[in-house]
PDB file of C-alpha atoms in Angstrom:
ATOM      1  CA  MET R   1     -74.066  73.485 110.012  1.00  0.00           C
ATOM      2  CA  GLN R   2     -73.421  77.217 109.804  1.00  0.00           C
ATOM      3  CA  ILE R   3     -72.928  78.730 106.343  1.00  0.00           C
ATOM      4  CA  LEU R   4     -71.799  82.272 105.666  1.00  0.00           C
ATOM      5  CA  LEU R   5     -73.265  83.333 102.314  1.00  0.00           C
ATOM      6  CA  VAL R   6     -71.439  86.321 100.834  1.00  0.00           C
ATOM      7  CA  GLU R   7     -73.771  87.532  98.095  1.00  0.00           C
ATOM      8  CA  ASP R   8     -74.771  91.015  96.946  1.00  0.00           C
ATOM      9  CA  SER R   9     -77.904  89.914  95.054  1.00  0.00           C
ATOM     10  CA  GLU R  10     -80.900  89.618  97.368  1.00  0.00           C
ATOM     11  CA  ALA R  11     -82.651  87.406  94.800  1.00  0.00           C
ATOM     12  CA  ASP R  12     -79.693  85.004  94.564  1.00  0.00           C
ATOM     13  CA  ALA R  13     -79.343  84.937  98.356  1.00  0.00           C
ATOM     14  CA  PHE R  14     -83.046  84.113  98.671  1.00  0.00           C
ATOM     15  CA  LEU R  15     -82.880  81.336  96.040  1.00  0.00           C
ATOM     16  CA  THR R  16     -79.783  79.827  97.627  1.00  0.00           C
ATOM     17  CA  GLN R  17     -81.291  79.765 101.098  1.00  0.00           C
ATOM     18  CA  ALA R  18     -84.622  78.445  99.785  1.00  0.00           C
ATOM     19  CA  ALA R  19     -82.866  75.576  97.994  1.00  0.00           C
ATOM     20  CA  PHE R  20     -80.951  74.629 101.160  1.00  0.00           C
ATOM     21  CA  GLU R  21     -84.199  74.753 103.171  1.00  0.00           C
ATOM     22  CA  THR R  22     -85.383  71.655 101.284  1.00  0.00           C
ATOM     23  CA  LEU R  23     -82.674  69.518 102.905  1.00  0.00           C
ATOM     24  CA  THR R  24     -83.517  67.123 105.732  1.00  0.00           C
ATOM     25  CA  VAL R  25     -81.306  69.134 108.084  1.00  0.00           C
ATOM     26  CA  PRO R  26     -81.046  72.614 106.587  1.00  0.00           C
ATOM     27  CA  PRO R  27     -78.008  74.678 107.539  1.00  0.00           C
ATOM     28  CA  GLN R  28     -78.247  78.000 109.324  1.00  0.00           C
ATOM     29  CA  PHE R  29     -77.314  80.959 107.148  1.00  0.00           C
ATOM     30  CA  THR R  30     -75.774  84.317 107.786  1.00  0.00           C
ATOM     31  CA  VAL R  31     -75.800  86.572 104.725  1.00  0.00           C
ATOM     32  CA  CYS R  32     -73.309  89.366 104.079  1.00  0.00           C
ATOM     33  CA  ALA R  33     -73.760  91.616 101.050  1.00  0.00           C
ATOM     34  CA  ASP R  34     -70.048  91.912 100.218  1.00  0.00           C
ATOM     35  CA  GLY R  35     -66.563  90.995 101.321  1.00  0.00           C
ATOM     36  CA  LEU R  36     -66.183  93.912 103.735  1.00  0.00           C
ATOM     37  CA  PHE R  37     -69.350  92.969 105.610  1.00  0.00           C
ATOM     38  CA  ALA R  38     -68.130  89.363 105.692  1.00  0.00           C
ATOM     39  CA  ILE R  39     -64.809  90.408 107.237  1.00  0.00           C
ATOM     40  CA  GLU R  40     -66.602  92.520 109.847  1.00  0.00           C
ATOM     41  CA  HIS R  41     -68.759  89.517 110.688  1.00  0.00           C
ATOM     42  CA  LEU R  42     -65.843  87.079 110.816  1.00  0.00           C
ATOM     43  CA  GLN R  43     -63.641  89.327 112.919  1.00  0.00           C
ATOM     44  CA  GLY R  44     -66.304  88.682 115.492  1.00  0.00           C
ATOM     45  CA  LEU R  45     -66.849  91.407 118.003  1.00  0.00           C
ATOM     46  CA  LEU R  46     -69.721  89.167 119.100  1.00  0.00           C
ATOM     47  CA  ARG R  47     -68.053  85.786 118.519  1.00  0.00           C
ATOM     48  CA  GLU R  48     -70.188  84.075 121.188  1.00  0.00           C
ATOM     49  CA  GLN R  49     -73.347  85.124 119.356  1.00  0.00           C
ATOM     50  CA  HIS R  50     -71.815  84.558 115.915  1.00  0.00           C
ATOM     51  CA  PRO R  51     -69.421  81.594 115.901  1.00  0.00           C
ATOM     52  CA  LEU R  52     -67.253  80.998 112.863  1.00  0.00           C
ATOM     53  CA  PRO R  53     -69.155  79.329 110.024  1.00  0.00           C
ATOM     54  CA  ASP R  54     -68.468  75.767 108.960  1.00  0.00           C
ATOM     55  CA  LEU R  55     -68.086  76.929 105.374  1.00  0.00           C
ATOM     56  CA  LEU R  56     -68.518  79.965 103.157  1.00  0.00           C
ATOM     57  CA  LEU R  57     -70.410  80.346  99.879  1.00  0.00           C
ATOM     58  CA  VAL R  58     -68.840  83.355  98.161  1.00  0.00           C
ATOM     59  CA  ASP R  59     -69.903  85.214  95.029  1.00  0.00           C
ATOM     60  CA  ILE R  60     -66.999  86.795  93.153  1.00  0.00           C
ATOM     61  CA  ASN R  61     -68.740  89.751  91.502  1.00  0.00           C
ATOM     62  CA  MET R  62     -69.635  92.135  94.328  1.00  0.00           C
ATOM     63  CA  PRO R  63     -69.208  95.844  95.051  1.00  0.00           C
ATOM     64  CA  ARG R  64     -66.660  97.303  97.505  1.00  0.00           C
ATOM     65  CA  MET R  65     -64.731  94.046  98.022  1.00  0.00           C
ATOM     66  CA  ASP R  66     -65.165  91.230  95.529  1.00  0.00           C
ATOM     67  CA  GLY R  67     -64.888  87.530  96.217  1.00  0.00           C
ATOM     68  CA  PHE R  68     -61.263  87.297  95.083  1.00  0.00           C
ATOM     69  CA  GLU R  69     -60.226  90.004  97.540  1.00  0.00           C
ATOM     70  CA  LEU R  70     -62.194  88.303 100.306  1.00  0.00           C
ATOM     71  CA  ILE R  71     -60.561  84.935  99.607  1.00  0.00           C
ATOM     72  CA  ALA R  72     -57.103  86.569  99.662  1.00  0.00           C
ATOM     73  CA  TYR R  73     -57.897  88.192 103.010  1.00  0.00           C
ATOM     74  CA  LEU R  74     -59.225  84.963 104.532  1.00  0.00           C
ATOM     75  CA  LYS R  75     -56.283  82.888 103.350  1.00  0.00           C
ATOM     76  CA  SER R  76     -53.839  85.459 104.796  1.00  0.00           C
ATOM     77  CA  SER R  77     -55.500  85.290 108.226  1.00  0.00           C
ATOM     78  CA  GLU R  78     -54.093  82.732 110.664  1.00  0.00           C
ATOM     79  CA  GLU R  79     -57.485  82.507 112.389  1.00  0.00           C
ATOM     80  CA  LEU R  80     -59.617  82.181 109.237  1.00  0.00           C
ATOM     81  CA  ARG R  81     -57.525  80.393 106.579  1.00  0.00           C
ATOM     82  CA  HIS R  82     -58.851  76.973 107.588  1.00  0.00           C
ATOM     83  CA  LEU R  83     -62.424  77.841 106.566  1.00  0.00           C
ATOM     84  CA  PRO R  84     -63.617  76.021 103.423  1.00  0.00           C
ATOM     85  CA  ILE R  85     -64.579  78.530 100.729  1.00  0.00           C
ATOM     86  CA  LEU R  86     -66.947  77.507  97.945  1.00  0.00           C
ATOM     87  CA  VAL R  87     -67.049  80.097  95.184  1.00  0.00           C
ATOM     88  CA  PHE R  88     -70.661  80.347  94.002  1.00  0.00           C
ATOM     89  CA  SER R  89     -70.774  82.523  90.895  1.00  0.00           C
ATOM     90  CA  THR R  90     -72.710  83.137  87.699  1.00  0.00           C
ATOM     91  CA  SER R  91     -69.380  83.292  85.872  1.00  0.00           C
ATOM     92  CA  SER R  92     -68.198  80.205  84.047  1.00  0.00           C
ATOM     93  CA  ALA R  93     -65.188  82.061  82.639  1.00  0.00           C
ATOM     94  CA  PRO R  94     -62.095  79.846  82.795  1.00  0.00           C
ATOM     95  CA  GLN R  95     -60.006  82.735  84.144  1.00  0.00           C
ATOM     96  CA  ASP R  96     -62.407  83.161  87.106  1.00  0.00           C
ATOM     97  CA  VAL R  97     -62.320  79.439  87.863  1.00  0.00           C
ATOM     98  CA  ARG R  98     -58.509  79.379  87.652  1.00  0.00           C
ATOM     99  CA  ARG R  99     -58.098  82.536  89.744  1.00  0.00           C
ATOM    100  CA  SER R 100     -60.403  81.105  92.423  1.00  0.00           C
ATOM    101  CA  TYR R 101     -58.387  77.916  92.738  1.00  0.00           C
ATOM    102  CA  GLU R 102     -55.096  79.827  92.583  1.00  0.00           C
ATOM    103  CA  SER R 103     -56.444  81.875  95.517  1.00  0.00           C
ATOM    104  CA  HIS R 104     -57.014  78.577  97.375  1.00  0.00           C
ATOM    105  CA  ALA R 105     -60.788  78.397  97.147  1.00  0.00           C
ATOM    106  CA  SER R 106     -61.964  74.914  98.093  1.00  0.00           C
ATOM    107  CA  SER R 107     -64.430  74.598  95.222  1.00  0.00           C
ATOM    108  CA  TYR R 108     -65.933  76.542  92.310  1.00  0.00           C
ATOM    109  CA  ILE R 109     -69.635  76.141  91.575  1.00  0.00           C
ATOM    110  CA  CYS R 110     -71.503  77.929  88.783  1.00  0.00           C
ATOM    111  CA  LYS R 111     -74.818  79.298  90.005  1.00  0.00           C
ATOM    112  CA  PRO R 112     -77.698  77.427  88.427  1.00  0.00           C
ATOM    113  CA  VAL R 113     -80.093  79.271  86.146  1.00  0.00           C
ATOM    114  CA  SER R 114     -83.245  77.389  87.192  1.00  0.00           C
ATOM    115  CA  TYR R 115     -84.673  76.259  90.502  1.00  0.00           C
ATOM    116  CA  PRO R 116     -84.471  72.518  89.622  1.00  0.00           C
ATOM    117  CA  ASP R 117     -80.782  73.043  88.880  1.00  0.00           C
ATOM    118  CA  TYR R 118     -80.387  74.870  92.209  1.00  0.00           C
ATOM    119  CA  ASP R 119     -81.856  71.806  93.889  1.00  0.00           C
ATOM    120  CA  ARG R 120     -79.373  69.524  92.115  1.00  0.00           C
ATOM    121  CA  VAL R 121     -76.398  71.707  93.075  1.00  0.00           C
ATOM    122  CA  VAL R 122     -77.536  71.983  96.691  1.00  0.00           C
ATOM    123  CA  GLN R 123     -77.901  68.208  96.914  1.00  0.00           C
ATOM    124  CA  ALA R 124     -74.338  67.835  95.596  1.00  0.00           C
ATOM    125  CA  VAL R 125     -73.052  70.362  98.152  1.00  0.00           C
ATOM    126  CA  GLU R 126     -74.919  68.500 100.878  1.00  0.00           C
ATOM    127  CA  ALA R 127     -73.605  65.101  99.748  1.00  0.00           C
ATOM    128  CA  PHE R 128     -69.986  66.189  99.812  1.00  0.00           C
ATOM    129  CA  TRP R 129     -69.571  69.155 102.161  1.00  0.00           C
ATOM    130  CA  MET R 130     -72.227  68.263 104.731  1.00  0.00           C
ATOM    131  CA  ASN R 131     -72.234  64.444 104.699  1.00  0.00           C
ATOM    132  CA  THR R 132     -68.844  63.267 103.416  1.00  0.00           C
ATOM    133  CA  ALA R 133     -66.060  65.786 104.057  1.00  0.00           C
ATOM    134  CA  ARG R 134     -64.700  66.295 107.556  1.00  0.00           C
ATOM    135  CA  LEU R 135     -64.652  70.028 108.189  1.00  0.00           C
ATOM    136  CA  PRO R 136     -62.301  71.768 110.612  1.00  0.00           C
ATOM    137  CA  SER R 137     -63.795  72.769 113.925  1.00  0.00           C
TER     138      SER R 137
END
């Protein structure tokens, strides 16, 4: 599985990838520091070297282009709107959760505050998104 992680915090990106590395079959990650870098990556000048991801983990609080703007862009693109988008944010604010779903995010996950909680969340993502759900190809 290919995951595009859109995350401006190097520490959070590291923790997320480290937690996924504990899985039996860890996914391959590409990390983009904000929405603009993610769009550049997804527009794919080198699509053969960088195929579309199977799903995206997107933070909402980022510089230049935040997660909401990225989701709006992806959902307006004929080529990219099918990609599952999991918002992965420190915010538990109801308005952020609502706005994410109104923007057609596939899921909203609050970032864990401890590594054991990261492990629990990653196992839940694996159980549903990697082992249960059928993803578009």
